[in-house]
Short mmCIF file of C-alpha atoms in Angstrom, two decimals:
data_model
loop_
_atom_site.label_atom_id
_atom_site.label_comp_id
_atom_site.label_asym_id
_atom_site.label_seq_id
_atom_site.Cartn_x
_atom_site.Cartn_y
_atom_site.Cartn_z
CA MET T 1 0.00 0.00 0.00
CA ASP T 2 2.94 2.34 0.57
CA ASP T 3 3.83 2.11 -3.12
CA ALA T 4 0.23 2.92 -4.04
CA LYS T 5 0.20 5.98 -1.78
CA GLU T 6 3.52 7.17 -3.14
CA GLY T 7 2.26 6.79 -6.69
CA GLU T 8 -0.91 8.60 -5.70
CA ARG T 9 1.08 11.60 -4.45
CA ASP T 10 3.23 11.64 -7.55
CA ALA T 11 0.17 11.53 -9.81
CA THR T 12 -1.63 14.40 -8.12
CA GLN T 13 1.21 16.82 -7.39
CA THR T 14 1.64 17.76 -11.05
CA ALA T 15 -1.98 17.21 -12.10
CA PRO T 16 -4.28 20.05 -13.20
CA PRO T 17 -6.55 21.57 -10.53
CA PRO T 18 -9.81 19.87 -11.71
CA PHE T 19 -8.23 16.45 -11.34
CA ARG T 20 -6.74 17.27 -7.95
CA ALA T 21 -10.12 18.49 -6.73
CA ALA T 22 -11.86 15.38 -8.06
CA VAL T 23 -9.34 13.12 -6.32
CA GLU T 24 -9.57 15.03 -3.04
CA ALA T 25 -13.36 14.55 -3.05
CA LEU T 26 -12.81 10.79 -3.37
CA ARG T 27 -10.34 10.79 -0.50
CA VAL T 28 -12.63 12.51 1.99
CA ALA T 29 -15.94 10.89 1.00
CA ARG T 30 -17.84 9.29 3.87
CA LEU T 31 -19.12 5.82 3.05
CA ARG T 32 -21.15 3.01 4.59
CA PRO T 33 -19.36 1.27 7.48
CA GLU T 34 -19.45 -2.06 5.63
CA ILE T 35 -17.16 -0.63 2.93
CA GLU T 36 -13.41 -1.01 3.36
CA ILE T 37 -11.62 1.13 0.79
CA ASP T 38 -8.02 1.99 -0.01
CA PRO T 39 -6.10 3.69 -2.82
CA THR T 40 -4.31 1.36 -5.21
CA ARG T 41 -1.91 1.84 -8.09
CA PRO T 42 -3.88 3.12 -11.12
CA PRO T 43 -3.40 2.01 -14.73
CA GLN T 44 -0.68 4.01 -16.48
CA ARG T 45 -1.72 4.17 -20.13
CA LEU T 46 -5.45 4.83 -20.22
CA ALA T 47 -5.25 8.59 -19.66
CA PRO T 48 -2.70 11.30 -18.78
CA TYR T 49 -3.98 11.28 -15.17
CA ALA T 50 -5.51 8.43 -13.20
CA TYR T 51 -6.47 7.60 -9.63
CA ALA T 52 -7.72 4.22 -8.41
CA LEU T 53 -9.47 2.77 -5.39
CA GLU T 54 -10.14 -0.81 -4.37
CA ALA T 55 -12.94 -1.72 -2.00
CA ALA T 56 -14.57 -4.68 -0.31
CA VAL T 57 -17.93 -5.12 1.37
CA VAL T 58 -17.17 -6.72 4.73
CA ALA T 59 -19.61 -8.18 7.26
CA ASP T 60 -18.46 -10.16 10.29
CA ASP T 61 -14.91 -10.20 8.91
CA GLU T 62 -16.06 -11.84 5.68
CA ASP T 63 -15.79 -10.39 2.18
CA LEU T 64 -19.15 -10.38 0.41
CA ALA T 65 -18.11 -8.44 -2.70
CA ASP T 66 -15.13 -6.49 -3.95
CA GLY T 67 -14.30 -4.05 -6.68
CA ARG T 68 -12.08 -1.40 -8.17
CA LEU T 69 -12.93 2.13 -9.27
CA VAL T 70 -10.62 4.17 -11.51
CA LEU T 71 -10.92 7.89 -12.22
CA LEU T 72 -9.37 8.94 -15.55
CA HIS T 73 -8.72 12.49 -16.72
CA ASP T 74 -7.61 13.87 -20.06
CA PRO T 75 -7.59 17.69 -20.04
CA ALA T 76 -7.76 17.70 -23.85
CA GLY T 77 -10.96 15.72 -23.83
CA HIS T 78 -11.68 12.33 -25.34
CA ASP T 79 -14.06 11.69 -28.23
CA ALA T 80 -15.27 8.35 -26.87
CA TRP T 81 -15.88 9.83 -23.41
CA GLN T 82 -17.55 13.03 -24.60
CA GLY T 83 -15.80 14.77 -21.71
CA THR T 84 -12.51 15.09 -19.87
CA PHE T 85 -13.24 12.60 -17.07
CA ARG T 86 -14.14 8.92 -17.12
CA LEU T 87 -14.97 6.42 -14.38
CA VAL T 88 -14.10 2.77 -14.93
CA THR T 89 -15.18 -0.01 -12.58
CA LEU T 90 -15.02 -3.70 -11.84
CA VAL T 91 -17.39 -5.30 -9.30
CA ARG T 92 -17.35 -8.99 -8.33
CA ALA T 93 -19.32 -11.24 -6.00
CA GLU T 94 -20.03 -14.93 -5.58
CA LEU T 95 -23.61 -16.16 -5.62
CA GLU T 96 -25.71 -19.27 -5.48
CA PRO T 97 -25.58 -21.35 -8.72
CA GLU T 98 -29.35 -21.23 -9.11
CA MET T 99 -29.22 -17.44 -8.95
CA ALA T 100 -26.49 -17.40 -11.59
CA ALA T 101 -28.76 -19.46 -13.88
CA ASP T 102 -31.42 -16.75 -13.97
CA PRO T 103 -31.50 -15.50 -17.59
CA LEU T 104 -32.48 -12.01 -16.44
CA LEU T 105 -29.54 -11.64 -14.06
CA PRO T 106 -27.24 -9.66 -16.42
CA ASP T 107 -30.00 -7.15 -17.20
CA VAL T 108 -30.82 -6.79 -13.52
CA CYS T 109 -27.17 -6.24 -12.56
CA TRP T 110 -26.72 -3.57 -15.23
CA SER T 111 -29.88 -1.84 -14.02
CA TRP T 112 -28.38 -1.76 -10.52
CA LEU T 113 -25.50 0.35 -11.81
CA THR T 114 -27.65 2.83 -13.71
CA GLY T 115 -30.21 2.83 -10.90
CA ALA T 116 -27.55 3.62 -8.29
CA LEU T 117 -26.41 6.64 -10.29
CA GLN T 118 -29.96 7.84 -10.91
CA ALA T 119 -30.98 7.35 -7.28
CA ARG T 120 -28.37 9.92 -6.28
CA GLY T 121 -29.46 12.35 -9.00
CA LEU T 122 -26.19 12.07 -10.91
CA SER T 123 -25.81 13.20 -14.48
CA TYR T 124 -23.62 11.02 -16.65
CA GLY T 125 -23.13 9.99 -20.26
CA GLU T 126 -21.72 7.35 -22.62
CA PRO T 127 -22.24 4.34 -20.32
CA SER T 128 -20.86 1.01 -21.52
CA GLY T 129 -19.97 -2.31 -19.97
CA THR T 130 -20.43 -6.04 -19.60
CA VAL T 131 -22.01 -8.38 -17.07
CA THR T 132 -20.37 -11.80 -16.93
CA ARG T 133 -21.45 -14.97 -15.16
CA ALA T 134 -18.92 -17.71 -14.46
CA SER T 135 -19.39 -21.12 -12.84
CA SER T 136 -16.80 -23.53 -11.44
CA HIS T 137 -17.43 -27.26 -10.95
CA TYR T 138 -14.89 -29.41 -9.12
CA PHE T 139 -13.79 -32.96 -9.91
CA GLY T 140 -11.34 -35.61 -8.74
CA GLY T 141 -9.44 -34.57 -5.65
CA LEU T 142 -11.51 -31.37 -5.50
CA SER T 143 -14.90 -33.06 -5.92
CA GLU T 144 -15.94 -32.37 -2.32
CA ARG T 145 -16.00 -28.64 -3.00
CA PRO T 146 -19.43 -27.25 -3.83
CA SER T 147 -19.95 -25.65 -7.23
CA ALA T 148 -19.27 -21.91 -7.22
CA SER T 149 -20.66 -19.09 -9.35
CA GLN T 150 -19.54 -15.50 -9.71
CA ILE T 151 -21.01 -12.35 -11.18
CA GLU T 152 -18.70 -9.70 -12.59
CA ILE T 153 -19.70 -6.22 -13.71
CA ARG T 154 -17.27 -4.18 -15.80
CA ALA T 155 -18.46 -0.71 -16.72
CA SER T 156 -17.45 2.85 -17.51
CA TRP T 157 -19.27 6.15 -17.77
CA THR T 158 -18.59 9.87 -18.10
CA PRO T 159 -19.48 11.94 -15.03
CA ARG T 160 -20.81 15.35 -16.02
CA GLU T 161 -18.55 18.20 -14.98
CA GLY T 162 -19.72 20.87 -12.61
CA LEU T 163 -18.27 24.12 -11.33
CA GLY T 164 -14.67 24.58 -12.44
CA GLY T 165 -14.87 21.54 -14.68
CA VAL T 166 -14.92 19.17 -11.66
CA PRO T 167 -17.41 16.26 -11.54
CA ASP T 168 -19.11 15.28 -8.28
CA THR T 169 -16.81 12.31 -7.74
CA ALA T 170 -17.82 11.83 -4.11
CA SER T 171 -21.42 11.15 -5.12
CA HIS T 172 -20.32 8.86 -7.95
CA LEU T 173 -18.20 6.95 -5.43
CA ALA T 174 -21.18 6.66 -3.09
CA ALA T 175 -23.34 5.33 -5.94
CA TRP T 176 -20.64 2.81 -6.81
CA CYS T 177 -20.57 1.67 -3.19
CA ASP T 178 -24.36 1.32 -3.33
CA LEU T 179 -23.84 -1.05 -6.26
CA LEU T 180 -21.21 -3.01 -4.33
CA CYS T 181 -23.53 -3.43 -1.37
CA GLN T 182 -26.43 -4.42 -3.58
CA VAL T 183 -24.37 -7.11 -5.31
CA ALA T 184 -23.20 -8.28 -1.88
CA GLY T 185 -26.81 -8.78 -0.80
CA LEU T 186 -26.95 -6.02 1.81
CA PRO T 187 -30.14 -4.01 2.29
CA PRO T 188 -30.12 -0.38 1.09
CA ALA T 189 -28.70 2.17 3.50
CA SER T 190 -31.90 4.21 3.49
CA ALA T 191 -34.79 2.41 5.14
CA GLY T 192 -38.04 1.63 3.46
CA ASP T 193 -37.06 1.23 -0.21
CA ALA T 194 -38.87 -2.01 -0.96
CA SER T 195 -38.35 -1.53 -4.72
CA VAL T 196 -34.64 -2.35 -4.38
CA VAL T 197 -33.88 -6.03 -5.00
CA THR T 198 -30.50 -7.35 -3.88
CA LEU T 199 -28.70 -10.62 -4.46
CA PRO T 200 -28.99 -13.13 -1.62
CA GLN T 201 -25.76 -13.21 0.32
CA ARG T 202 -23.49 -15.74 -1.30
CA ARG T 203 -22.85 -19.12 0.25
CA GLY T 204 -19.68 -19.41 2.33
CA PRO T 205 -18.13 -15.93 1.99
CA GLN T 206 -14.35 -15.93 2.10
CA SER T 207 -12.71 -15.19 5.42
CA ARG T 208 -10.37 -12.25 5.46
#
């Protein structure tokens, strides 16, 4: 983690003010207590400036879901982004095999991402991504292990820029954490939203 923090300082010291402000908002954002989050080394070639976070949803010292969120910035703009900032994410969780077999699961998972952004009133553009289901079945010396299934959401979107050309990255981070918690099977943070459907908590979460 020391290397990640050192790289983080190096990346932001020479960065333009909008990027520094966007990163600072991510650093000080207050999140749900179930979220454990840390900076990590960002990708080097996707944009002139990048900042990355990795997070896990933890309950009773067990990981229920994990993910990575990367903030990209190109002051010159990017045609594919239709803006100067881009958020890129990966979210993963294990789930029951019968849940993974639901043909509507990919559509539901994608709607969780867009719904999380909309629920916080966030303006964004150019969303794209994939939802992948994977199943593992064990044989031979591993045959005693139960079958395992995993859902993986990879996505990116352009956060709309506000005052000074800075997007509301703290709110986008909060929405992303809402998605993480939803995939992990946790109830929504705000009480009384019966319209929100979450995944059942996966069987046998990994111990930390």
